[in-house]
mmCIF file of C-alpha atoms in Angstrom:
data_model
loop_
_atom_site.group_PDB
_atom_site.id
_atom_site.type_symbol
_atom_site.label_atom_id
_atom_site.label_comp_id
_atom_site.label_asym_id
_atom_site.label_seq_id
_atom_site.Cartn_x
_atom_site.Cartn_y
_atom_site.Cartn_z
ATOM 1 C CA MET K 788 7.745 -23.888 10.056
ATOM 2 C CA VAL K 789 6.224 -26.823 11.908
ATOM 3 C CA SER K 790 7.868 -25.871 15.207
ATOM 4 C CA LEU K 791 6.401 -22.363 14.957
ATOM 5 C CA LEU K 792 2.963 -23.705 14.122
ATOM 6 C CA ASP K 793 3.188 -26.256 16.969
ATOM 7 C CA ALA K 794 3.638 -23.340 19.373
ATOM 8 C CA THR K 795 0.126 -22.127 18.495
ATOM 9 C CA LYS K 796 -1.644 -25.355 19.528
ATOM 10 C CA PRO K 797 -2.413 -24.375 23.162
ATOM 11 C CA PHE K 798 -4.019 -21.123 21.986
ATOM 12 C CA ILE K 799 -5.541 -21.759 18.561
ATOM 13 C CA ASP K 800 -9.070 -22.407 19.843
ATOM 14 C CA ARG K 801 -9.188 -18.805 21.080
ATOM 15 C CA PHE K 802 -8.768 -17.445 17.567
ATOM 16 C CA TYR K 803 -10.447 -17.747 14.190
ATOM 17 C CA GLY K 804 -7.202 -18.674 12.461
ATOM 18 C CA ILE K 805 -3.603 -17.778 11.666
ATOM 19 C CA ARG K 806 -2.243 -15.326 9.097
ATOM 20 C CA ILE K 807 1.211 -16.015 7.681
ATOM 21 C CA SER K 808 3.536 -14.359 5.172
ATOM 22 C CA THR K 809 5.917 -16.231 2.900
ATOM 23 C CA ARG K 810 7.730 -16.208 -0.432
ATOM 24 C CA PRO K 811 5.806 -16.929 -3.646
ATOM 25 C CA ASP K 812 8.175 -19.793 -4.528
ATOM 26 C CA TYR K 813 7.624 -21.582 -1.195
ATOM 27 C CA ILE K 814 4.029 -22.567 -1.938
ATOM 28 C CA ASP K 815 2.939 -25.973 -3.200
ATOM 29 C CA LYS K 816 0.045 -28.351 -2.556
ATOM 30 C CA GLU K 817 1.909 -30.229 0.197
ATOM 31 C CA VAL K 818 2.722 -27.045 2.116
ATOM 32 C CA LEU K 819 -0.841 -25.799 1.788
ATOM 33 C CA ALA K 820 -2.266 -29.082 3.065
ATOM 34 C CA LEU K 821 -0.008 -28.854 6.131
ATOM 35 C CA LEU K 822 -0.926 -25.219 6.786
ATOM 36 C CA LYS K 823 -4.611 -26.088 6.673
ATOM 37 C CA LEU K 824 -4.102 -28.703 9.393
ATOM 38 C CA TYR K 825 -2.733 -25.952 11.642
ATOM 39 C CA LYS K 826 -5.741 -23.653 11.036
ATOM 40 C CA VAL K 827 -3.869 -21.180 8.873
ATOM 41 C CA THR K 828 -6.590 -19.149 7.174
ATOM 42 C CA SER K 829 -4.724 -16.337 5.425
ATOM 43 C CA ILE K 830 -1.507 -16.427 3.393
ATOM 44 C CA GLU K 831 0.321 -13.302 2.243
ATOM 45 C CA LEU K 832 2.924 -13.459 -0.497
ATOM 46 C CA GLY K 833 5.885 -11.087 -0.602
ATOM 47 C CA ALA K 834 5.492 -10.530 -4.330
ATOM 48 C CA GLN K 835 7.001 -6.992 -4.299
ATOM 49 C CA SER K 836 6.940 -6.637 -8.112
ATOM 50 C CA MET K 837 5.368 -8.354 -11.095
ATOM 51 C CA ASN K 838 8.240 -7.382 -13.380
ATOM 52 C CA ASP K 839 10.907 -10.075 -13.778
ATOM 53 C CA VAL K 840 13.662 -7.564 -14.576
ATOM 54 C CA VAL K 841 12.979 -5.786 -11.270
ATOM 55 C CA LEU K 842 12.766 -9.058 -9.323
ATOM 56 C CA LYS K 843 16.084 -10.277 -10.745
ATOM 57 C CA ALA K 844 17.845 -6.922 -10.164
ATOM 58 C CA ASN K 845 16.788 -7.029 -6.498
ATOM 59 C CA ASN K 846 17.806 -10.682 -6.001
ATOM 60 C CA ARG K 847 14.285 -11.677 -5.039
ATOM 61 C CA GLY K 848 14.819 -15.284 -6.137
ATOM 62 C CA HIS K 849 11.337 -15.740 -7.578
ATOM 63 C CA SER K 850 9.504 -14.765 -10.760
ATOM 64 C CA ALA K 851 6.207 -13.079 -11.560
ATOM 65 C CA ASP K 852 4.911 -16.478 -12.688
ATOM 66 C CA ASP K 853 5.655 -17.828 -9.195
ATOM 67 C CA VAL K 854 3.336 -15.162 -7.785
ATOM 68 C CA ILE K 855 0.591 -16.028 -10.267
ATOM 69 C CA ASN K 856 0.830 -19.781 -9.732
ATOM 70 C CA SER K 857 1.032 -19.566 -5.937
ATOM 71 C CA SER K 858 -1.872 -17.109 -5.780
ATOM 72 C CA LYS K 859 -4.069 -19.470 -7.768
ATOM 73 C CA LEU K 860 -3.098 -22.425 -5.567
ATOM 74 C CA ILE K 861 -3.811 -20.469 -2.385
ATOM 75 C CA LYS K 862 -7.249 -19.313 -3.537
ATOM 76 C CA HIS K 863 -8.153 -22.745 -4.935
ATOM 77 C CA SER K 864 -7.242 -24.304 -1.557
ATOM 78 C CA GLY K 865 -9.650 -22.017 0.281
ATOM 79 C CA PHE K 866 -7.188 -19.638 1.953
ATOM 80 C CA SER K 867 -7.538 -15.870 2.035
ATOM 81 C CA LEU K 868 -4.899 -14.387 -0.285
ATOM 82 C CA GLY K 869 -2.813 -11.341 0.553
ATOM 83 C CA LEU K 870 -0.240 -9.733 -1.744
ATOM 84 C CA GLN K 871 2.530 -7.347 -0.745
ATOM 85 C CA MET K 872 4.120 -4.906 -3.191
ATOM 86 C CA MET K 873 7.095 -2.557 -2.937
ATOM 87 C CA THR K 874 7.193 0.651 -4.952
ATOM 88 C CA GLY K 875 10.420 2.297 -6.042
ATOM 89 C CA LEU K 876 12.633 -0.780 -6.092
ATOM 90 C CA TYR K 877 15.969 -0.778 -7.934
ATOM 91 C CA LYS K 878 15.335 -0.869 -11.716
ATOM 92 C CA SER K 879 11.642 -0.111 -11.217
ATOM 93 C CA ASP K 880 9.774 3.049 -12.162
ATOM 94 C CA ARG K 881 6.276 4.512 -11.963
ATOM 95 C CA GLU K 882 5.030 2.563 -14.975
ATOM 96 C CA LYS K 883 6.333 -0.768 -13.651
ATOM 97 C CA ASP K 884 4.855 -0.130 -10.190
ATOM 98 C CA ILE K 885 1.435 0.634 -11.646
ATOM 99 C CA TYR K 886 1.738 -2.513 -13.772
ATOM 100 C CA THR K 887 2.333 -4.512 -10.573
ATOM 101 C CA ALA K 888 -0.827 -3.055 -9.023
ATOM 102 C CA LYS K 889 -2.821 -3.955 -12.151
ATOM 103 C CA GLN K 890 -1.473 -7.512 -12.101
ATOM 104 C CA PHE K 891 -2.423 -7.799 -8.424
ATOM 105 C CA VAL K 892 -6.011 -6.836 -9.222
ATOM 106 C CA MET K 893 -6.170 -9.543 -11.885
ATOM 107 C CA LEU K 894 -5.198 -12.106 -9.207
ATOM 108 C CA LYS K 895 -8.105 -10.901 -7.020
ATOM 109 C CA PRO K 896 -6.429 -10.927 -3.589
ATOM 110 C CA ASP K 897 -8.490 -10.288 -0.470
ATOM 111 C CA THR K 898 -5.871 -7.941 0.953
ATOM 112 C CA VAL K 899 -2.814 -5.967 -0.164
ATOM 113 C CA ARG K 900 0.027 -4.136 1.513
ATOM 114 C CA ILE K 901 1.944 -1.296 -0.146
ATOM 115 C CA TYR K 902 5.508 -0.687 1.010
ATOM 116 C CA PRO K 903 7.541 2.156 -0.512
ATOM 117 C CA THR K 904 11.186 1.110 -0.688
ATOM 118 C CA VAL K 905 13.319 2.398 2.194
ATOM 119 C CA ILE K 906 17.102 2.135 1.824
ATOM 120 C CA MET K 907 18.873 0.714 4.870
ATOM 121 C CA LYS K 908 22.526 1.326 5.709
ATOM 122 C CA ASN K 909 25.101 -1.384 5.002
ATOM 123 C CA THR K 910 23.048 -3.047 2.274
ATOM 124 C CA LYS K 911 23.685 -3.582 -1.414
ATOM 125 C CA LEU K 912 20.876 -1.129 -2.141
ATOM 126 C CA ALA K 913 22.688 1.492 -0.067
ATOM 127 C CA ASP K 914 25.891 0.805 -2.031
ATOM 128 C CA LEU K 915 23.999 1.388 -5.282
ATOM 129 C CA TYR K 916 22.495 4.568 -3.855
ATOM 130 C CA PHE K 917 25.855 6.031 -2.776
ATOM 131 C CA ALA K 918 27.357 5.055 -6.141
ATOM 132 C CA ASN K 919 24.560 7.041 -7.854
ATOM 133 C CA GLU K 920 23.364 3.862 -9.568
ATOM 134 C CA PHE K 921 20.019 3.877 -7.766
ATOM 135 C CA LYS K 922 17.846 6.958 -7.472
ATOM 136 C CA PRO K 923 14.898 6.397 -5.103
ATOM 137 C CA TYR K 924 11.643 8.272 -5.431
ATOM 138 C CA LEU K 925 11.504 11.572 -3.623
ATOM 139 C CA LEU K 926 8.904 11.567 -0.855
ATOM 140 C CA ASN K 927 6.440 13.655 -2.862
ATOM 141 C CA GLU K 928 6.892 11.351 -5.889
ATOM 142 C CA SER K 929 6.200 8.329 -3.720
ATOM 143 C CA ILE K 930 3.106 9.962 -2.204
ATOM 144 C CA ASP K 931 1.769 10.857 -5.651
ATOM 145 C CA LEU K 932 2.261 7.301 -6.960
ATOM 146 C CA CYS K 933 0.945 5.465 -3.910
ATOM 147 C CA SER K 934 -2.123 7.686 -3.629
ATOM 148 C CA GLN K 935 -2.990 6.618 -7.180
ATOM 149 C CA ILE K 936 -2.418 2.939 -6.329
ATOM 150 C CA ILE K 937 -4.566 3.234 -3.183
ATOM 151 C CA GLU K 938 -7.465 4.624 -5.219
ATOM 152 C CA PHE K 939 -7.021 1.868 -7.795
ATOM 153 C CA PHE K 940 -7.209 -0.896 -5.173
ATOM 154 C CA GLU K 941 -10.161 0.797 -3.470
ATOM 155 C CA PHE K 942 -12.004 1.049 -6.789
ATOM 156 C CA ASN K 943 -11.501 -2.690 -7.262
ATOM 157 C CA SER K 944 -12.754 -3.478 -3.722
ATOM 158 C CA ILE K 945 -9.429 -4.847 -2.484
ATOM 159 C CA ASN K 946 -8.796 -4.300 1.221
ATOM 160 C CA ILE K 947 -5.573 -2.362 1.883
ATOM 161 C CA ILE K 948 -4.283 -3.448 5.286
ATOM 162 C CA ARG K 949 -1.008 -1.512 5.338
ATOM 163 C CA VAL K 950 0.632 1.408 3.531
ATOM 164 C CA GLY K 951 4.219 2.218 4.529
ATOM 165 C CA LEU K 952 6.509 0.716 7.130
ATOM 166 C CA HIS K 953 5.785 0.737 10.858
ATOM 167 C CA TYR K 954 7.726 3.420 12.701
ATOM 168 C CA SER K 955 10.762 2.396 14.711
ATOM 169 C CA ASP K 956 13.780 4.259 16.051
ATOM 170 C CA SER K 957 16.015 1.741 14.296
ATOM 171 C CA LEU K 958 14.372 2.492 10.965
ATOM 172 C CA ILE K 959 15.017 6.211 11.372
ATOM 173 C CA GLU K 960 18.595 5.714 12.540
ATOM 174 C CA ASN K 961 19.581 3.181 9.886
ATOM 175 C CA SER K 962 17.840 4.425 6.747
ATOM 176 C CA VAL K 963 19.256 6.715 4.068
ATOM 177 C CA GLY K 964 17.720 8.677 1.220
ATOM 178 C CA ASN K 965 15.304 10.864 3.220
ATOM 179 C CA ASN K 966 12.205 9.327 1.624
ATOM 180 C CA TYR K 967 10.656 7.694 4.709
ATOM 181 C CA HIS K 968 7.771 9.297 6.596
ATOM 182 C CA PRO K 969 6.074 7.724 9.650
ATOM 183 C CA ALA K 970 2.639 8.991 8.537
ATOM 184 C CA PHE K 971 3.021 7.942 4.906
ATOM 185 C CA LYS K 972 -0.499 6.564 4.474
ATOM 186 C CA GLU K 973 -2.006 9.743 5.901
ATOM 187 C CA LEU K 974 -0.024 11.836 3.420
ATOM 188 C CA CYS K 975 -1.269 9.644 0.562
ATOM 189 C CA GLU K 976 -4.879 10.033 1.701
ATOM 190 C CA ASN K 977 -4.397 13.797 1.960
ATOM 191 C CA LYS K 978 -3.115 13.769 -1.624
ATOM 192 C CA ILE K 979 -6.157 11.805 -2.809
ATOM 193 C CA PHE K 980 -8.498 14.442 -1.380
ATOM 194 C CA PHE K 981 -6.396 17.314 -2.699
ATOM 195 C CA ASN K 982 -6.531 15.924 -6.235
ATOM 196 C CA LYS K 983 -10.224 15.082 -5.958
ATOM 197 C CA PHE K 984 -11.136 18.575 -4.760
ATOM 198 C CA ILE K 985 -9.098 20.301 -7.477
ATOM 199 C CA GLY K 986 -10.646 18.001 -10.081
ATOM 200 C CA LYS K 987 -14.159 18.983 -9.035
ATOM 201 C CA ALA K 988 -13.574 22.656 -8.188
ATOM 202 C CA GLY K 989 -11.234 23.667 -11.005
ATOM 203 C CA ASP K 990 -11.802 27.334 -11.868
ATOM 204 C CA ARG K 991 -15.285 27.416 -10.351
ATOM 205 C CA ASN K 992 -16.157 30.081 -7.803
ATOM 206 C CA ASP K 993 -19.900 29.388 -7.644
ATOM 207 C CA PHE K 994 -19.854 27.042 -4.647
ATOM 208 C CA ASP K 995 -19.636 27.665 -0.924
ATOM 209 C CA THR K 996 -19.812 24.149 0.562
ATOM 210 C CA VAL K 997 -17.799 20.948 0.253
ATOM 211 C CA TYR K 998 -19.527 17.718 1.321
ATOM 212 C CA ILE K 999 -17.515 14.788 2.651
ATOM 213 C CA ASN K 1000 -18.066 11.742 4.836
ATOM 214 C CA LYS K 1001 -17.643 12.793 8.482
ATOM 215 C CA ASN K 1002 -15.030 10.075 9.034
ATOM 216 C CA SER K 1003 -12.905 11.591 6.262
ATOM 217 C CA LEU K 1004 -12.535 15.060 7.767
ATOM 218 C CA SER K 1005 -8.898 14.743 8.859
ATOM 219 C CA LYS K 1006 -7.955 13.209 5.499
ATOM 220 C CA PHE K 1007 -9.609 16.093 3.641
ATOM 221 C CA LEU K 1008 -8.051 18.799 5.820
ATOM 222 C CA GLY K 1009 -4.575 17.274 5.460
ATOM 223 C CA GLN K 1010 -1.805 16.803 7.974
ATOM 224 C CA LYS K 1011 -1.613 19.974 10.082
ATOM 225 C CA LYS K 1012 -4.436 21.272 7.817
ATOM 226 C CA SER K 1013 -2.011 21.389 4.877
ATOM 227 C CA ASN K 1014 -4.757 20.851 2.285
ATOM 228 C CA LEU K 1015 -6.992 23.543 3.765
ATOM 229 C CA ILE K 1016 -4.097 26.015 3.800
ATOM 230 C CA LYS K 1017 -3.317 25.290 0.131
ATOM 231 C CA PHE K 1018 -6.962 25.652 -0.868
ATOM 232 C CA LYS K 1019 -7.175 29.064 0.803
ATOM 233 C CA GLU K 1020 -3.897 30.140 -0.841
ATOM 234 C CA MET K 1021 -5.441 29.170 -4.187
ATOM 235 C CA GLY K 1022 -8.412 31.448 -3.514
ATOM 236 C CA TYR K 1023 -11.040 28.904 -2.502
ATOM 237 C CA ASN K 1024 -13.340 29.853 0.363
ATOM 238 C CA PHE K 1025 -15.895 27.298 1.533
ATOM 239 C CA GLY K 1026 -17.506 25.588 4.480
ATOM 240 C CA ILE K 1027 -17.545 21.855 5.134
ATOM 241 C CA GLU K 1028 -20.672 19.752 5.593
ATOM 242 C CA TYR K 1029 -21.121 16.024 6.047
ATOM 243 C CA ASP K 1030 -22.824 13.487 3.822
ATOM 244 C CA ASN K 1031 -22.200 10.060 5.318
ATOM 245 C CA THR K 1032 -23.553 8.299 2.235
ATOM 246 C CA LEU K 1033 -20.267 9.225 0.539
ATOM 247 C CA SER K 1034 -17.417 6.733 0.369
ATOM 248 C CA LYS K 1035 -14.322 7.597 2.374
ATOM 249 C CA TYR K 1036 -12.457 9.200 -0.550
ATOM 250 C CA ASP K 1037 -15.390 10.924 -2.234
ATOM 251 C CA LEU K 1038 -16.701 14.495 -2.083
ATOM 252 C CA TYR K 1039 -18.944 16.914 -3.925
ATOM 253 C CA ILE K 1040 -19.366 20.680 -3.962
ATOM 254 C CA LYS K 1041 -22.438 22.958 -3.935
#
């Protein structure tokens, strides 16, 4: 750790600070004091789940209490706190994943990352998958869940800095289960707008305009205009206007 931080010394004055990621059980007052000397400003914890059964089943090596205690230490020491969660882990389910998101909010992190589980070849998780002992979420199930979690974090003013894994050829070539999508966040945002529109429109046919924030147009239309196509198939016919006072996931109809 020190050798990596030493490598930043010639350059640190060019930047505000350093962001690091680590395990929840690797944090204590001594480590935090050292990190502060090296101008570390933000610490992310790979919490993944706040359910001890899930953590143990996935050999995480830490507990939910470790996440709570480390988060409190980090915030008390003046660092920005980031928390990372994984949905769809072995022995997890929708209810447990939503519980993790709720526990995160109680810890009041500055940032979160949401990573749907992707099964890689030649891993224990892959062995469980091929033995039919682990059933991952289908892509549409994962999109439905994560769109709900995104809205929940947004409602609680927590900055989401990543949803889904970065694309790489290696990821495509070495993953199994067919539940990875390179534009996962976009699909989740499309789902948020689809649900929001249906919730407001329902069976109404007395409106001809949908108002959204201009910056949200692509999210509302959906990937390859998938939302717009579905709306037309459902019998809705409307124009789109902009109201930039709206938040990025809000809309109204007239």
